[in-house]
mmCIF file of C-alpha atoms in Angstrom:
data_model
loop_
_atom_site.group_PDB
_atom_site.id
_atom_site.type_symbol
_atom_site.label_atom_id
_atom_site.label_comp_id
_atom_site.label_asym_id
_atom_site.label_seq_id
_atom_site.Cartn_x
_atom_site.Cartn_y
_atom_site.Cartn_z
ATOM 1 C CA UNK A 13 113.281 120.877 -205.061
ATOM 2 C CA UNK A 14 110.528 122.634 -207.216
ATOM 3 C CA UNK A 15 111.837 125.164 -209.712
ATOM 4 C CA UNK A 16 110.610 127.817 -212.164
ATOM 5 C CA UNK A 17 110.975 126.619 -215.753
ATOM 6 C CA UNK A 18 111.123 128.865 -218.811
ATOM 7 C CA UNK A 19 110.861 128.016 -222.511
ATOM 8 C CA UNK A 20 112.449 128.505 -224.959
ATOM 9 C CA UNK A 21 115.967 129.068 -223.699
ATOM 10 C CA UNK A 22 116.807 131.083 -226.706
ATOM 11 C CA UNK A 23 114.493 132.865 -229.105
ATOM 12 C CA UNK A 24 115.533 134.685 -232.323
ATOM 13 C CA UNK A 25 113.012 136.892 -233.987
ATOM 14 C CA UNK A 26 112.855 139.622 -236.618
ATOM 15 C CA UNK A 27 112.047 143.252 -235.692
ATOM 16 C CA UNK A 28 108.298 143.828 -235.696
ATOM 17 C CA UNK A 29 107.415 140.211 -234.966
ATOM 18 C CA UNK A 30 105.447 139.082 -231.919
ATOM 19 C CA UNK A 31 107.061 136.783 -229.433
ATOM 20 C CA UNK A 32 105.613 134.899 -226.444
ATOM 21 C CA UNK A 33 107.969 133.846 -223.576
ATOM 22 C CA UNK A 34 106.680 131.100 -221.426
ATOM 23 C CA UNK A 35 107.154 130.301 -217.774
ATOM 24 C CA UNK A 36 105.860 127.668 -215.374
ATOM 25 C CA UNK A 37 106.143 129.147 -211.869
ATOM 26 C CA UNK A 38 106.386 126.944 -208.773
ATOM 27 C CA UNK A 39 103.035 125.371 -208.245
ATOM 28 C CA UNK A 40 102.023 126.805 -204.823
ATOM 29 C CA UNK A 41 103.376 130.292 -205.503
ATOM 30 C CA UNK A 42 100.946 133.176 -205.828
ATOM 31 C CA UNK A 43 103.075 136.046 -207.126
ATOM 32 C CA UNK A 44 104.747 136.048 -210.508
ATOM 33 C CA UNK A 45 107.285 138.441 -212.046
ATOM 34 C CA UNK A 46 109.180 139.207 -215.246
ATOM 35 C CA UNK A 47 112.595 140.766 -215.126
ATOM 36 C CA UNK A 48 115.067 141.315 -217.887
ATOM 37 C CA UNK A 49 118.752 142.010 -218.335
ATOM 38 C CA UNK A 50 120.083 143.784 -221.375
ATOM 39 C CA UNK A 51 123.742 142.701 -221.954
ATOM 40 C CA UNK A 52 126.008 144.726 -219.777
ATOM 41 C CA UNK A 53 123.245 146.299 -217.811
ATOM 42 C CA UNK A 54 121.487 145.724 -214.476
ATOM 43 C CA UNK A 55 118.612 143.241 -214.025
ATOM 44 C CA UNK A 56 115.515 145.361 -214.311
ATOM 45 C CA UNK A 57 111.946 144.822 -213.149
ATOM 46 C CA UNK A 58 109.169 144.609 -215.771
ATOM 47 C CA UNK A 59 106.040 143.496 -214.083
ATOM 48 C CA UNK A 60 104.500 141.689 -211.146
ATOM 49 C CA UNK A 61 101.298 139.702 -211.311
ATOM 50 C CA UNK A 62 98.835 138.438 -208.627
ATOM 51 C CA UNK A 63 95.347 137.028 -208.659
ATOM 52 C CA UNK A 64 95.144 137.257 -212.452
ATOM 53 C CA UNK A 65 96.009 140.872 -212.721
ATOM 54 C CA UNK A 66 99.012 143.095 -212.937
ATOM 55 C CA UNK A 67 100.151 144.250 -209.424
ATOM 56 C CA UNK A 68 102.841 146.668 -210.473
ATOM 57 C CA UNK A 69 104.629 147.469 -213.748
ATOM 58 C CA UNK A 70 107.642 149.478 -214.621
ATOM 59 C CA UNK A 71 108.096 152.346 -217.120
ATOM 60 C CA UNK A 72 109.588 149.763 -219.530
ATOM 61 C CA UNK A 73 106.338 147.749 -219.633
ATOM 62 C CA UNK A 74 104.472 149.750 -222.166
ATOM 63 C CA UNK A 75 101.598 148.854 -224.491
ATOM 64 C CA UNK A 76 103.847 146.553 -226.464
ATOM 65 C CA UNK A 77 104.075 144.183 -223.483
ATOM 66 C CA UNK A 78 101.438 142.032 -221.883
ATOM 67 C CA UNK A 79 101.301 139.199 -219.423
ATOM 68 C CA UNK A 80 98.828 136.353 -219.063
ATOM 69 C CA UNK A 81 98.164 133.342 -216.996
ATOM 70 C CA UNK A 82 96.193 131.409 -219.510
ATOM 71 C CA UNK A 83 95.690 128.280 -217.340
ATOM 72 C CA UNK A 84 96.525 127.129 -213.844
ATOM 73 C CA UNK A 85 100.241 126.643 -214.583
ATOM 74 C CA UNK A 86 101.698 128.861 -217.325
ATOM 75 C CA UNK A 87 102.608 132.475 -217.067
ATOM 76 C CA UNK A 88 103.448 134.262 -220.309
ATOM 77 C CA UNK A 89 105.048 137.498 -221.419
ATOM 78 C CA UNK A 90 104.068 138.733 -224.959
ATOM 79 C CA UNK A 91 105.889 141.408 -226.791
ATOM 80 C CA UNK A 92 103.645 142.523 -229.584
ATOM 81 C CA UNK A 93 106.048 144.110 -232.006
ATOM 82 C CA UNK A 94 109.634 143.542 -231.107
ATOM 83 C CA UNK A 95 112.343 146.222 -231.411
ATOM 84 C CA UNK A 96 116.062 145.720 -231.539
ATOM 85 C CA UNK A 97 116.361 147.160 -228.032
ATOM 86 C CA UNK A 98 114.122 144.402 -226.673
ATOM 87 C CA UNK A 99 117.105 142.036 -227.048
ATOM 88 C CA UNK A 100 117.819 140.811 -223.521
ATOM 89 C CA UNK A 101 117.716 137.864 -221.146
ATOM 90 C CA UNK A 102 114.181 137.625 -219.783
ATOM 91 C CA UNK A 103 113.667 136.030 -216.340
ATOM 92 C CA UNK A 104 110.488 134.804 -214.857
ATOM 93 C CA UNK A 105 110.244 134.524 -211.121
ATOM 94 C CA UNK A 106 107.722 133.522 -208.528
ATOM 95 C CA UNK A 107 107.256 133.894 -204.767
ATOM 96 C CA UNK A 108 104.836 132.163 -202.353
ATOM 97 C CA UNK A 109 103.480 135.493 -201.106
ATOM 98 C CA UNK A 110 104.049 139.227 -201.158
ATOM 99 C CA UNK A 111 105.834 139.309 -197.853
ATOM 100 C CA UNK A 112 108.873 141.612 -197.702
ATOM 101 C CA UNK A 113 111.030 138.707 -196.521
ATOM 102 C CA UNK A 114 109.993 136.336 -199.308
ATOM 103 C CA UNK A 115 112.769 135.608 -201.770
ATOM 104 C CA UNK A 116 112.109 135.322 -205.474
ATOM 105 C CA UNK A 117 112.629 132.030 -207.241
ATOM 106 C CA UNK A 118 114.006 132.633 -210.698
ATOM 107 C CA UNK A 119 113.955 130.523 -213.887
ATOM 108 C CA UNK A 120 117.029 130.060 -216.088
ATOM 109 C CA UNK A 121 115.897 132.744 -218.446
ATOM 110 C CA UNK A 122 115.072 133.116 -222.118
ATOM 111 C CA UNK A 123 117.570 134.873 -224.253
ATOM 112 C CA UNK A 124 115.661 136.939 -226.806
ATOM 113 C CA UNK A 125 117.622 138.128 -229.806
ATOM 114 C CA UNK A 126 115.841 140.592 -232.165
ATOM 115 C CA UNK A 127 117.424 141.024 -235.581
ATOM 116 C CA UNK B 27 122.184 157.397 -202.858
ATOM 117 C CA UNK B 28 119.507 157.056 -205.433
ATOM 118 C CA UNK B 29 120.290 153.673 -206.914
ATOM 119 C CA UNK B 30 121.601 150.328 -205.839
ATOM 120 C CA UNK B 31 125.367 150.250 -206.251
ATOM 121 C CA UNK B 32 127.722 147.300 -205.722
ATOM 122 C CA UNK B 33 131.418 147.234 -205.351
ATOM 123 C CA UNK B 34 133.757 146.012 -206.500
ATOM 124 C CA UNK B 35 132.526 145.151 -209.947
ATOM 125 C CA UNK B 36 134.730 142.140 -210.088
ATOM 126 C CA UNK B 37 137.040 140.377 -207.785
ATOM 127 C CA UNK B 38 139.687 137.627 -208.194
ATOM 128 C CA UNK B 39 140.787 135.751 -205.069
ATOM 129 C CA UNK B 40 142.790 132.584 -204.295
ATOM 130 C CA UNK B 41 141.147 129.598 -202.853
ATOM 131 C CA UNK B 42 141.108 129.829 -199.094
ATOM 132 C CA UNK B 43 140.966 133.666 -199.066
ATOM 133 C CA UNK B 44 138.166 135.404 -197.272
ATOM 134 C CA UNK B 45 136.477 138.178 -199.190
ATOM 135 C CA UNK B 46 133.670 140.723 -198.872
ATOM 136 C CA UNK B 47 131.743 143.048 -201.077
ATOM 137 C CA UNK B 48 129.394 145.920 -200.544
ATOM 138 C CA UNK B 49 125.878 146.882 -201.604
ATOM 139 C CA UNK B 50 124.698 150.494 -201.136
ATOM 140 C CA UNK B 51 121.062 151.413 -201.439
ATOM 141 C CA UNK B 52 118.683 154.313 -200.703
ATOM 142 C CA UNK B 53 117.977 154.334 -196.890
ATOM 143 C CA UNK B 54 114.564 155.905 -197.253
ATOM 144 C CA UNK B 55 111.407 153.834 -197.792
ATOM 145 C CA UNK B 56 113.315 150.637 -197.053
ATOM 146 C CA UNK B 57 111.502 147.311 -196.779
ATOM 147 C CA UNK B 58 114.040 144.590 -197.573
ATOM 148 C CA UNK B 59 117.470 143.852 -199.008
ATOM 149 C CA UNK B 60 117.991 140.612 -200.987
ATOM 150 C CA UNK B 61 121.191 138.842 -201.956
ATOM 151 C CA UNK B 62 121.249 136.449 -204.871
ATOM 152 C CA UNK B 63 124.083 134.163 -206.196
ATOM 153 C CA UNK B 64 124.065 133.791 -209.980
ATOM 154 C CA UNK B 65 126.225 131.200 -211.607
ATOM 155 C CA UNK B 66 126.700 131.273 -215.400
ATOM 156 C CA UNK B 67 123.970 129.508 -217.320
ATOM 157 C CA UNK B 68 121.912 129.035 -214.179
ATOM 158 C CA UNK B 69 119.147 130.989 -212.503
ATOM 159 C CA UNK B 70 119.835 133.511 -209.689
ATOM 160 C CA UNK B 71 119.467 131.754 -206.376
ATOM 161 C CA UNK B 72 118.387 133.513 -203.224
ATOM 162 C CA UNK B 73 120.994 133.710 -200.411
ATOM 163 C CA UNK B 74 119.505 136.066 -197.927
ATOM 164 C CA UNK B 75 116.559 138.384 -197.439
ATOM 165 C CA UNK B 76 117.134 140.944 -194.596
ATOM 166 C CA UNK B 77 114.585 143.384 -193.354
ATOM 167 C CA UNK B 78 115.804 144.725 -189.970
ATOM 168 C CA UNK B 79 118.589 147.200 -189.268
ATOM 169 C CA UNK B 80 121.457 145.264 -187.682
ATOM 170 C CA UNK B 81 120.354 141.982 -189.207
ATOM 171 C CA UNK B 82 123.090 139.409 -189.657
ATOM 172 C CA UNK B 83 122.451 136.215 -191.545
ATOM 173 C CA UNK B 84 124.685 133.248 -192.217
ATOM 174 C CA UNK B 85 124.522 130.190 -194.582
ATOM 175 C CA UNK B 86 127.626 127.985 -194.303
ATOM 176 C CA UNK B 87 130.691 130.097 -195.123
ATOM 177 C CA UNK B 88 128.621 133.019 -196.444
ATOM 178 C CA UNK B 89 127.213 135.712 -194.124
ATOM 179 C CA UNK B 90 125.655 139.186 -194.643
ATOM 180 C CA UNK B 91 125.036 142.218 -192.527
ATOM 181 C CA UNK B 92 122.607 145.120 -192.983
ATOM 182 C CA UNK B 93 122.608 148.739 -191.972
ATOM 183 C CA UNK B 94 119.413 150.432 -193.101
ATOM 184 C CA UNK B 95 120.152 153.812 -191.538
ATOM 185 C CA UNK B 96 123.206 154.387 -193.626
ATOM 186 C CA UNK B 97 122.063 152.209 -196.539
ATOM 187 C CA UNK B 98 124.578 149.476 -196.955
ATOM 188 C CA UNK B 99 124.957 145.647 -196.641
ATOM 189 C CA UNK B 100 128.116 143.552 -196.670
ATOM 190 C CA UNK B 101 128.380 140.040 -197.992
ATOM 191 C CA UNK B 102 131.206 137.933 -196.601
ATOM 192 C CA UNK B 103 132.656 134.694 -197.850
ATOM 193 C CA UNK B 104 134.961 132.884 -195.534
ATOM 194 C CA UNK B 105 137.552 130.544 -197.024
ATOM 195 C CA UNK B 106 136.536 131.004 -200.682
ATOM 196 C CA UNK B 107 136.263 127.876 -202.799
ATOM 197 C CA UNK B 108 136.232 127.638 -206.616
ATOM 198 C CA UNK B 109 132.590 126.678 -206.515
ATOM 199 C CA UNK B 110 131.892 130.122 -204.965
ATOM 200 C CA UNK B 111 132.721 131.696 -208.323
ATOM 201 C CA UNK B 112 129.555 133.468 -209.418
ATOM 202 C CA UNK B 113 128.046 136.921 -209.703
ATOM 203 C CA UNK B 114 126.559 138.145 -206.489
ATOM 204 C CA UNK B 115 123.586 140.408 -206.846
ATOM 205 C CA UNK B 116 121.909 142.647 -204.250
ATOM 206 C CA UNK B 117 118.426 144.050 -204.675
ATOM 207 C CA UNK B 118 116.528 146.618 -202.725
ATOM 208 C CA UNK B 119 112.816 146.420 -202.148
ATOM 209 C CA UNK B 120 110.642 149.348 -201.226
ATOM 210 C CA UNK B 121 106.870 149.352 -200.514
ATOM 211 C CA UNK B 122 105.873 147.936 -203.861
ATOM 212 C CA UNK B 123 106.618 144.492 -205.296
ATOM 213 C CA UNK B 124 109.557 145.351 -207.446
ATOM 214 C CA UNK B 125 113.180 144.627 -206.669
ATOM 215 C CA UNK B 126 115.825 147.140 -207.819
ATOM 216 C CA UNK B 127 119.122 145.371 -208.553
ATOM 217 C CA UNK B 128 122.658 146.445 -208.398
ATOM 218 C CA UNK B 129 125.159 145.609 -211.187
ATOM 219 C CA UNK B 130 126.514 142.662 -209.270
ATOM 220 C CA UNK B 131 129.945 141.644 -208.046
ATOM 221 C CA UNK B 132 131.581 139.040 -210.263
ATOM 222 C CA UNK B 133 133.741 136.720 -208.041
ATOM 223 C CA UNK B 134 136.327 134.402 -209.458
ATOM 224 C CA UNK B 135 138.101 132.028 -207.018
ATOM 225 C CA UNK B 136 141.311 130.593 -208.379
ATOM 226 C CA UNK B 137 142.315 127.097 -207.275
#
């Protein structure tokens, strides 16, 4: 069964550094998402992306964050200047359409540790 | 209810027991309620997406019900098995594209 893949599985970076988290969504899916879970907290929405532009973003997704689909397969999340509080598990997800009954297909996540 | 809340936070049952847990969500501006199963070191896996009041869905020994008027959904597992051990997440969708998740119920099934 096709799946969403994320790399790397674990990324350690120093505060102030830029990181890029990578995702390959399921090939025929059209909607892409980033969610994150800070340890001990709820999974929270960051951004959704469709047709090469941001569809919706949360209050967390400030100017330090950006997303891109640089080619036909990858979907990336960039954090420009990481802070300690960016440490979290970041999940990429995709769905075939925007329908309200479409489930999200998640990747295994990238654990980001900012020191 | 302003947020998505799940109870209990964790649950330990014996193999063969049936169990259920609750998801509460805002009843206004409701579009869909998702249930996901999340095993350690794996990705969350969709179980059900429900959109209509009174919906009941079933997948094997797992079933779910939905009450959109009062803002709750129940997930039932009949005859729990050790492989059912996981965190069960519910998520509420309104008119936009985002899902708002609850904290999850961590289920442990002891053999």
